[in-house]
Coordinates of C-alpha atoms and ligand atoms in Angstrom, one line a residue:
M1 CA 10.2 19.9 10.1
N2 CA 12.8 21.3 7.8
K3 CA 15.6 20.1 10.0
T4 CA 16.5 16.5 9.1
N5 CA 18.1 15.9 12.5
R6 CA 14.7 16.3 14.2
K7 CA 13.6 13.4 16.3
T8 CA 10.6 11.2 15.7
T9 CA 8.5 10.0 18.6
I10 CA 7.5 6.3 18.4
V11 CA 4.7 5.0 20.7
K12 CA 3.3 1.5 20.8
I13 CA -0.4 1.2 20.8
N14 CA -2.9 -1.6 21.1
R15 CA -5.0 -2.2 18.0
S16 CA -8.1 -3.6 19.7
Q17 CA -8.2 -0.9 22.4
P18 CA -6.1 2.1 21.4
D19 CA -5.0 4.2 24.4
R20 CA -6.9 7.4 24.4
T21 CA -4.1 9.6 25.7
V22 CA -1.8 8.5 23.0
I23 CA -4.5 9.0 20.3
A24 CA -5.1 12.5 21.7
R25 CA -1.4 13.3 21.5
A26 CA -1.2 12.2 17.9
A27 CA -4.4 13.9 17.0
A28 CA -3.2 17.2 18.4
L29 CA -0.1 16.9 16.3
L30 CA -2.2 16.5 13.2
R31 CA -4.2 19.6 14.0
N32 CA -1.0 21.5 14.5
R33 CA 0.6 20.8 11.1
G34 CA 2.4 17.7 12.2
L35 CA 3.1 14.4 10.3
V36 CA 1.9 11.3 12.0
A37 CA 2.4 7.7 10.7
F38 CA -0.4 5.3 11.7
P39 CA -1.4 1.8 10.9
T40 CA -4.4 1.1 8.6
E41 CA -5.7 -2.4 7.8
T42 CA -3.8 -2.3 4.6
V43 CA -0.4 -0.5 5.2
Y44 CA 0.9 2.3 7.4
G45 CA -0.1 5.7 6.2
L46 CA 1.7 9.1 6.7
G47 CA -1.0 11.5 7.8
A48 CA -1.5 15.2 7.7
N49 CA -4.5 17.5 8.0
A50 CA -6.0 17.3 4.5
L51 CA -7.6 20.8 4.9
D52 CA -4.2 22.4 5.6
A53 CA -2.2 22.8 2.4
G54 CA 1.0 23.6 4.4
A55 CA 0.7 20.4 6.3
V56 CA 0.1 18.3 3.2
K57 CA 3.2 19.9 1.5
K58 CA 5.3 18.3 4.3
I59 CA 4.1 14.9 3.3
F60 CA 5.5 15.3 -0.2
L61 CA 8.8 16.5 1.2
A62 CA 9.2 13.8 3.8
K63 CA 8.4 11.0 1.3
Q64 CA 10.2 12.7 -1.6
R65 CA 7.0 12.1 -3.5
P66 CA 6.5 13.4 -7.0
A67 CA 4.3 16.5 -6.9
D68 CA 1.8 15.2 -9.5
N69 CA 0.8 12.1 -7.5
P70 CA -2.4 12.9 -5.5
L71 CA -3.2 11.7 -2.0
I72 CA -6.0 9.7 -0.5
V73 CA -8.2 11.6 2.0
H74 CA -9.1 9.4 5.0
I75 CA -12.4 10.1 6.9
G76 CA -13.7 8.9 10.2
F77 CA -17.5 8.7 9.4
K78 CA -19.4 7.8 6.2
K79 CA -21.5 10.9 6.4
E80 CA -18.5 13.1 5.8
T81 CA -18.3 11.9 2.2
G82 CA -20.8 14.6 1.2
L83 CA -18.5 17.3 2.6
Y84 CA -15.6 16.5 0.2
A85 CA -17.3 14.8 -2.7
R86 CA -20.2 16.2 -4.9
N87 CA -22.6 14.5 -7.3
L88 CA -22.3 11.3 -5.4
P89 CA -23.4 8.5 -7.8
A90 CA -25.7 5.7 -6.7
A91 CA -22.7 3.3 -7.1
A92 CA -20.8 5.2 -4.5
K93 CA -23.7 4.8 -2.0
K94 CA -23.9 1.1 -2.6
L95 CA -20.1 0.5 -2.2
I96 CA -19.9 2.7 0.9
K97 CA -22.7 0.6 2.5
E98 CA -21.1 -2.6 1.5
F99 CA -17.3 -2.1 2.0
W100 CA -16.7 0.9 4.4
P101 CA -15.0 1.0 6.7
G102 CA -12.5 -1.1 4.7
P103 CA -9.8 -1.3 2.0
L104 CA -11.7 0.5 -0.8
T105 CA -10.8 4.0 -2.1
L106 CA -13.4 5.8 -4.2
I107 CA -12.4 8.5 -6.7
L108 CA -15.2 11.1 -6.8
K109 CA -15.8 14.7 -8.0
K110 CA -14.4 16.9 -5.3
T111 CA -15.8 19.9 -3.5
G112 CA -14.0 23.2 -2.8
L113 CA -13.0 22.2 0.7
I114 CA -10.1 20.0 -0.5
P115 CA -7.0 22.0 -1.3
D116 CA -5.4 21.6 -4.8
I117 CA -2.2 20.2 -3.3
V118 CA -4.0 17.1 -2.1
T119 CA -5.4 16.2 -5.5
C120 CA -2.6 17.7 -7.5
G121 CA -5.1 20.0 -9.3
L122 CA -7.4 17.2 -10.4
D123 CA -11.2 17.9 -10.0
T124 CA -11.6 14.5 -8.3
V125 CA -10.7 13.4 -4.8
A126 CA -9.8 9.9 -3.5
L127 CA -11.8 9.1 -0.3
R128 CA -11.4 6.1 2.0
M129 CA -12.7 5.2 5.5
P130 CA -10.2 2.7 7.0
C131 CA -11.3 0.0 9.4
N132 CA -8.3 -0.3 11.7
P133 CA -9.4 1.0 15.1
I134 CA -6.2 3.0 15.6
A135 CA -6.7 4.8 12.3
L136 CA -10.4 5.4 12.9
S137 CA -9.9 6.8 16.5
L138 CA -7.0 9.0 15.3
I139 CA -9.0 10.5 12.4
R140 CA -12.1 11.0 14.6
R141 CA -10.2 12.5 17.4
A142 CA -8.3 14.9 15.1
G143 CA -11.7 16.1 13.9
V144 CA -10.2 16.8 10.4
P145 CA -9.9 14.6 7.3
V146 CA -6.5 13.0 7.0
A147 CA -4.5 13.0 3.8
A148 CA -2.3 9.9 3.9
P149 CA -0.2 8.1 1.3
S150 CA 1.7 5.0 2.3
A151 CA 4.4 5.8 4.9
N152 CA 7.4 4.8 2.8
R153 CA 10.0 6.7 0.9
S154 CA 8.7 7.0 -2.7
G155 CA 9.6 3.9 -4.7
R156 CA 10.2 1.6 -1.7
P157 CA 7.9 -1.3 -0.7
S158 CA 4.9 -0.1 1.3
P159 CA 5.3 -0.3 5.1
T160 CA 3.5 -3.0 6.9
S161 CA 5.1 -2.3 10.4
A162 CA 6.4 0.6 12.4
Q163 CA 9.9 -0.7 11.8
D164 CA 9.4 -0.2 8.0
V165 CA 8.2 3.4 8.6
I166 CA 11.1 4.2 10.8
E167 CA 13.6 2.7 8.3
D168 CA 12.3 5.1 5.6
L169 CA 11.2 8.2 7.5
Y170 CA 12.9 8.4 10.9
G171 CA 13.8 12.1 11.6
R172 CA 11.6 13.3 8.8
I173 CA 8.2 13.0 10.6
D174 CA 6.9 13.8 14.0
F175 CA 5.2 10.7 15.3
V176 CA 4.7 7.0 14.7
L177 CA 1.8 5.0 16.2
D178 CA 3.2 1.5 16.4
G179 CA 0.2 -0.7 16.1
G180 CA 2.0 -3.9 15.0
Q181 CA 1.9 -5.7 11.7
T182 CA -0.9 -4.6 9.3
Q183 CA -3.6 -7.2 8.4
V184 CA -4.0 -6.9 4.7
G185 CA -0.5 -6.0 3.7
I186 CA -1.1 -4.3 0.3
E187 CA -2.8 -1.0 -0.4
S188 CA -6.6 -0.4 -0.9
T189 CA -8.4 -1.0 -4.1
V190 CA -8.8 2.3 -6.0
L191 CA -12.0 2.6 -7.9
D192 CA -12.7 5.6 -10.2
L193 CA -16.4 6.5 -10.0
S194 CA -16.1 9.9 -11.7
G195 CA -16.9 8.7 -15.2
N196 CA -19.8 6.7 -16.7
I197 CA -18.4 3.2 -15.9
P198 CA -16.5 2.4 -12.7
V199 CA -12.9 1.7 -13.4
I200 CA -10.4 -0.1 -11.2
L201 CA -7.3 2.1 -11.1
R202 CA -5.4 -0.1 -8.6
P203 CA -6.5 -3.6 -7.7
G204 CA -6.6 -4.6 -4.0
K205 CA -8.2 -6.8 -1.4
I206 CA -11.7 -5.8 -2.6
S207 CA -11.5 -7.7 -5.8
Y208 CA -13.0 -7.1 -9.3
E209 CA -15.4 -10.0 -8.7
Q210 CA -16.7 -8.4 -5.4
L211 CA -17.1 -5.0 -7.0
K212 CA -18.9 -6.5 -10.0
S213 CA -21.3 -8.4 -7.8
V214 CA -22.4 -5.1 -6.2
L215 CA -22.3 -2.8 -9.3
G216 CA -22.7 -4.8 -12.4
P217 CA -20.3 -3.6 -15.1
V218 CA -16.8 -2.6 -13.9
L219 CA -13.7 -2.0 -16.0
Q220 CA -10.7 -4.0 -15.0
P221 CA -7.4 -2.3 -15.2
A222 CA -5.7 -3.3 -18.4
R223 CA -2.9 -5.5 -17.1
I224 CA -0.2 -3.0 -16.4
T225 CA 2.9 -3.1 -18.6
K226 CA 5.9 -0.9 -18.6
S227 CA 4.6 1.2 -21.4
G228 CA 0.8 1.2 -20.5
A229 CA -0.6 4.7 -20.2
P230 CA -1.4 5.5 -16.5
K231 CA -4.9 6.5 -15.6
S232 CA -4.1 7.0 -12.0
P233 CA -1.1 9.4 -11.7
G234 CA 0.7 7.1 -9.2
M235 CA 0.7 4.2 -11.6
K236 CA 3.5 5.6 -13.7
Y237 CA 6.2 5.7 -11.1
R238 CA 8.7 3.0 -10.1
H239 CA 7.1 1.3 -7.2
Y240 CA 7.5 -1.1 -4.3
A241 CA 11.1 -1.9 -5.3
P242 CA 13.4 -3.7 -2.9
R243 CA 17.1 -2.8 -3.1
A244 CA 17.8 -6.3 -4.4
R245 CA 17.1 -7.3 -8.0
L246 CA 13.7 -9.0 -8.0
I247 CA 12.8 -11.6 -10.7
I248 CA 9.4 -13.3 -11.0
V249 CA 9.5 -16.9 -12.2
Q250 CA 6.4 -18.3 -14.0
G251 CA 5.7 -21.9 -15.1
K252 CA 4.9 -25.4 -13.7
E253 CA 5.7 -25.6 -10.0
I254 CA 8.4 -28.2 -10.4
D255 CA 10.0 -26.4 -13.4
V256 CA 10.1 -23.1 -11.4
M257 CA 11.8 -24.8 -8.5
H258 CA 14.4 -26.4 -10.7
W259 CA 15.1 -23.3 -12.7
I260 CA 15.6 -21.2 -9.5
N261 CA 17.9 -23.8 -8.0
R262 CA 20.0 -23.7 -11.1
Q263 CA 20.3 -19.9 -10.8
I264 CA 21.3 -20.2 -7.2
T265 CA 24.2 -22.6 -7.9
R266 CA 25.4 -20.4 -10.7
T267 CA 25.5 -17.1 -9.0
R268 CA 27.9 -15.9 -6.3
N269 CA 25.5 -13.3 -5.1
K270 CA 23.5 -13.8 -1.9
T271 CA 20.1 -14.9 -3.1
G272 CA 16.6 -14.9 -1.7
V273 CA 13.5 -16.9 -2.7
M274 CA 9.9 -16.1 -2.0
T275 CA 7.9 -19.3 -2.2
T276 CA 4.2 -20.2 -1.7
I277 CA 4.9 -23.9 -1.6
R278 CA 6.1 -25.2 1.7
E279 CA 7.7 -28.4 0.2
H280 CA 9.9 -26.4 -2.2
R281 CA 13.6 -26.7 -1.3
Y282 CA 16.1 -24.0 -2.3
N283 CA 19.6 -24.8 -1.1
G284 CA 22.0 -22.0 -0.4
A285 CA 19.4 -19.3 -0.5
R286 CA 17.4 -17.3 2.1
I287 CA 13.9 -18.7 1.8
K288 CA 10.7 -16.8 2.7
Y289 CA 7.7 -19.1 2.8
I290 CA 5.0 -16.4 2.3
G291 CA 1.9 -18.6 2.7
S292 CA -0.3 -20.6 0.4
T293 CA -3.6 -18.5 0.6
F294 CA -4.0 -15.1 -1.1
S295 CA -4.6 -13.5 2.3
R296 CA -1.4 -14.8 3.8
I297 CA 0.6 -14.0 0.6
G298 CA -0.7 -10.4 0.5
K299 CA 0.1 -9.9 4.2
N300 CA 3.7 -11.2 3.7
L301 CA 4.6 -9.7 0.3
F302 CA 6.0 -6.3 1.1
R303 CA 7.2 -7.5 4.5
S304 CA 9.3 -10.3 3.0
L305 CA 10.8 -8.0 0.4
R306 CA 11.9 -5.7 3.1
E307 CA 13.2 -8.5 5.3
L308 CA 15.3 -9.9 2.4
D309 CA 16.8 -6.4 1.9
R310 CA 17.7 -6.3 5.6
E311 CA 19.4 -9.6 5.3
G312 CA 21.6 -8.3 2.6
V313 CA 20.3 -10.4 -0.3
R314 CA 21.3 -9.1 -3.8
I315 CA 18.9 -11.2 -6.0
I316 CA 15.4 -12.3 -5.1
Y317 CA 13.4 -14.9 -7.1
A318 CA 9.7 -14.9 -6.5
E319 CA 7.4 -17.7 -7.6
S320 CA 4.5 -16.4 -9.7
I321 CA 0.9 -16.9 -8.3
P322 CA -2.5 -17.3 -10.1
E323 CA -4.1 -14.1 -11.1
R324 CA -7.7 -14.7 -10.1
G325 CA -9.6 -12.7 -7.4
Y326 CA -7.2 -11.2 -4.9
G327 CA -4.3 -12.9 -6.6
A328 CA -4.5 -10.3 -9.4
A329 CA -3.8 -7.5 -6.9
I330 CA -0.8 -9.3 -5.5
M331 CA 0.7 -10.0 -8.9
N332 CA 0.1 -6.3 -9.8
R333 CA 2.4 -5.3 -6.9
L334 CA 4.9 -8.1 -7.5
R335 CA 5.2 -7.1 -11.2
K336 CA 5.9 -3.5 -10.3
A337 CA 8.3 -4.4 -7.6
A338 CA 10.2 -6.5 -10.1
G339 CA 10.2 -3.7 -12.7
F340 CA 8.3 -6.2 -14.9
K341 CA 11.1 -8.7 -15.0
I342 CA 9.4 -12.0 -15.5
V343 CA 11.1 -15.3 -16.6
K344 CA 8.9 -17.9 -18.1
V345 CA 10.3 -21.4 -17.7
Ligands
TXA1 O1 -4.4 1.4 1.5 C1 -4.1 2.5 1.1 O2 -4.8 3.0 0.1 C2 -3.0 3.3 1.8 C3 -3.4 3.6 3.2 C4 -2.4 4.4 3.9 O3 -4.7 4.1 3.2 N1 -2.7 4.5 1.1 C5 -2.1 4.5 -0.1 O4 -1.8 5.8 -0.6 O5 -1.7 3.5 -0.7 P1 -0.8 6.1 -1.8 O6 -0.7 7.6 -1.9 O7 0.4 5.3 -1.6 O8 -1.6 5.6 -3.1 C6 -2.7 6.4 -3.5 C7 -3.1 6.0 -5.0 C8 -2.0 6.6 -5.9 O9 -1.8 5.6 -6.9 C9 -2.6 7.8 -6.5 O10 -2.2 8.2 -7.7 C10 -4.1 7.4 -6.5 O11 -4.3 6.7 -5.3 N2 -5.0 8.6 -6.4 C11 -5.1 9.5 -5.4 N3 -6.0 10.5 -5.7 C12 -6.4 10.2 -7.0 C13 -7.3 10.9 -7.9 N4 -7.9 12.0 -7.6 N5 -7.5 10.3 -9.1 C14 -6.8 9.1 -9.5 N6 -6.0 8.5 -8.7 C15 -5.7 9.0 -7.4
MG2 MG1 2.2 4.4 -2.0

């Protein structure tokens, strides 16, 4: 794995009925210190055996991930929670029952089985049971918990297709399970259950409102700002950024459209626009209509940023979306991707 010219094997696999021989091959690689990228319902993950510190180290090298940003441990069965987490609070049990398998990660006090490199020395561990059948069969077949961050180079938009993974990591990892486009499109909700009150560290598809209806009091993340103190180590890094300059535009729909159109006519740079309103017209720009429902927008967000990069766009304008329910999670990613550049018109 140290040699950068090493080949990466890519194999297509059906999501509803994952081929067992392919899964067995990928699982064997995981048991033998290999790095395997696989689809989850949120984004593609870059997996290694979470119990093997040497294997986990390779994840950090391949992604060029900062050494103080801990990894999520993915498990194949709910009952494994007790192996890796201790003092399980009642809240955890309720949430596991309600939302697992699914896009919710729980931060819990860890047991001694989890090596320090996974948690970056914290006394907590992030646990998640994904619901994508490819991910589940891989983890179960491997017979070990799988540490897996998103399978992108650090800082880049998270990967929602095998093509995205290959673009960032080809030659640096052993295997890619190509299970098509991911369903959710942004990463899991991260909820800290290690303190007295549950705190959302990273918003996601499982929304504040949903968590509150199961748990009662939950702390929302303070809306992130450039200077806000990070609670989750990963929150302080530059994230999700396309190569193009990304600017969020906020205001009345019609004003937003007119403002962006004025910018397009003024600049000589190739420009892209991400819109959620089909009727909006942007002449002279690459237009990505990313959908009008939060589900569609979430699914298309990172995908469209990467597409616009591939099309050689230099500036991207993104229309702002309402920050209620799942919309809050989408805007969280968009803000970070834009390096907090927001224009109010
Ligand atoms: O949907 C997802 O969660 C995807 C798929 C592959 O499962 N994974 C993912 O992993 O997004 P990653 O590494 O890109 O993001 C994990 C986040 C980071 O912000 C990290 O700092 C935080 O979880 N995290 C991990 N362990 C933690 C811990 N013990 N305490 C606080 N935050 C933690
Ligand atoms: Mg990530």
